Structure formats: structure tokens, C-alpha cells
Amino acid sequence: MQAFKRPYYWHAIYTRSRAEKRLYQELCSKNIECYLPLHKELRKWSDRTKWVEEPLLRSYLFVKVSEREYYDVINSSYAVRYVTFGGKAVPIPEQQIEALRLFLEDENRKVDLCPGHLEKGECVEIVCGPLKGIQGEIIQIKGKSRIVIRFDSLGTCVYTDISLDTIKQVQPVMR
């Protein structure tokens, strides 16, 4: 008689704040397959600079589990809950996890994330460059890196190629 083989699926799990590496180690010690995407960052302190590996996606870890191990993961010390949709954990296709792994293995590729989804009407602040500190409103999005921003404080609109890592979303200023 052939043994029944349970299907394994990748899922994303929320971790406690800044506990991604600890949850990863805990699950590995339980022989649960997991993946923590890391990227190198140059950190500056007052006395030194150093390259450190940081989680690419803060508070997330990917686990490949069957129904049997599903609850073992959530009962771990640093796990909060699965990423769900309609009350069910969302399975992630294997090829998406593999694509993320291959993408991060390329050391010549700089990886940046844009938090959230930028839309027309959102308020943003320039965080570096000659316009650092100036806040404006997104008027138009043209492709992945070309946006039009209206700066009330400057009395004009700026149409430019701008890297999304040079802006951050902010709450609109009440007048």
C-alpha cells in the first residue's frame, strides 16, 4: 500500500516586529522549509560603517508546509499569523518564490521596495537631492519611475524621472 503524500504549499507569515531571523532559525530547527529573503545594506554608525544583511520584506517569512505542519508554524514563538484572504492562508506559487531567490542572488542588482502603492492625489515628500524636505502631491504617474508632482510651496508642477526610493508617502498637511 502506497503512503499518502500530503501536498506542500508556500505561504507568507507575519512575524513579530524585527523577529524574522529568529523565527527562521526556530522553524529550521523544527525541519520546516522556510525562506527569508535578505539583502545587504550599508549601515552607518557614529564610529563605523558596516555591511549588514537585512530582511527584504520586514515582518514577513515564507514557509512551505503541508496541512500537518500548518499549525506548528503559527504556534512558534515569533509567528503572528498567516497572510490571509477571505479567512484562508494564501498559497504562493513555487515559481514566484524561485524567481525571488534568483532575483536576490544577482549581486549586481540593487533591490529597492516601494512601500505601498502610489496613486494620484497622494502626498509625498522628497527625501534626498536638491528638493529634500519639500512635500507635494502626485498629479500623474507615467510608467514606473516618471511622475508629475505639484508643489504648492513652490507654486509649480515638476515633471521628472524620479526614483521611487527618493520619495516617501506622508499625511497631507491640514490648512
PDB file of C-alpha atoms in Angstrom, residues 8-12 33 35 62-65 83 89-102:
ATOM      1  CA  TYR A   8       3.179  21.252   0.392  1.00  0.00           C
ATOM      2  CA  TYR A   9       2.454  24.897  -0.392  1.00  0.00           C
ATOM      3  CA  TRP A  10       4.341  28.127   0.183  1.00  0.00           C
ATOM      4  CA  HIS A  11       2.650  30.677   2.446  1.00  0.00           C
ATOM      5  CA  ALA A  12       3.658  34.069   3.794  1.00  0.00           C
ATOM      6  CA  GLU A  33      11.263  24.540   4.984  1.00  0.00           C
ATOM      7  CA  TYR A  35      12.741  31.212   3.090  1.00  0.00           C
ATOM      8  CA  PHE A  62       7.834  32.352   3.672  1.00  0.00           C
ATOM      9  CA  VAL A  63       7.147  28.766   4.757  1.00  0.00           C
ATOM     10  CA  LYS A  64       6.493  25.633   2.725  1.00  0.00           C
ATOM     11  CA  VAL A  65       4.162  23.426   4.732  1.00  0.00           C
ATOM     12  CA  VAL A  83      -1.253  36.236   5.338  1.00  0.00           C
ATOM     13  CA  ALA A  89      -3.977  31.411   4.111  1.00  0.00           C
ATOM     14  CA  VAL A  90      -2.970  32.447   0.617  1.00  0.00           C
ATOM     15  CA  PRO A  91      -0.776  29.860  -1.176  1.00  0.00           C
ATOM     16  CA  ILE A  92       2.138  31.348  -3.121  1.00  0.00           C
ATOM     17  CA  PRO A  93       3.175  29.641  -6.370  1.00  0.00           C
ATOM     18  CA  GLU A  94       6.557  27.879  -6.211  1.00  0.00           C
ATOM     19  CA  GLN A  95       7.794  29.771  -9.294  1.00  0.00           C
ATOM     20  CA  GLN A  96       7.284  33.141  -7.546  1.00  0.00           C
ATOM     21  CA  ILE A  97       9.461  32.077  -4.602  1.00  0.00           C
ATOM     22  CA  GLU A  98      12.122  30.749  -7.009  1.00  0.00           C
ATOM     23  CA  ALA A  99      12.001  33.971  -9.044  1.00  0.00           C
ATOM     24  CA  LEU A 100      12.542  35.998  -5.865  1.00  0.00           C
ATOM     25  CA  ARG A 101      15.508  33.785  -4.942  1.00  0.00           C
ATOM     26  CA  LEU A 102      17.095  34.177  -8.387  1.00  0.00           C
TER      27      LEU A 102
END
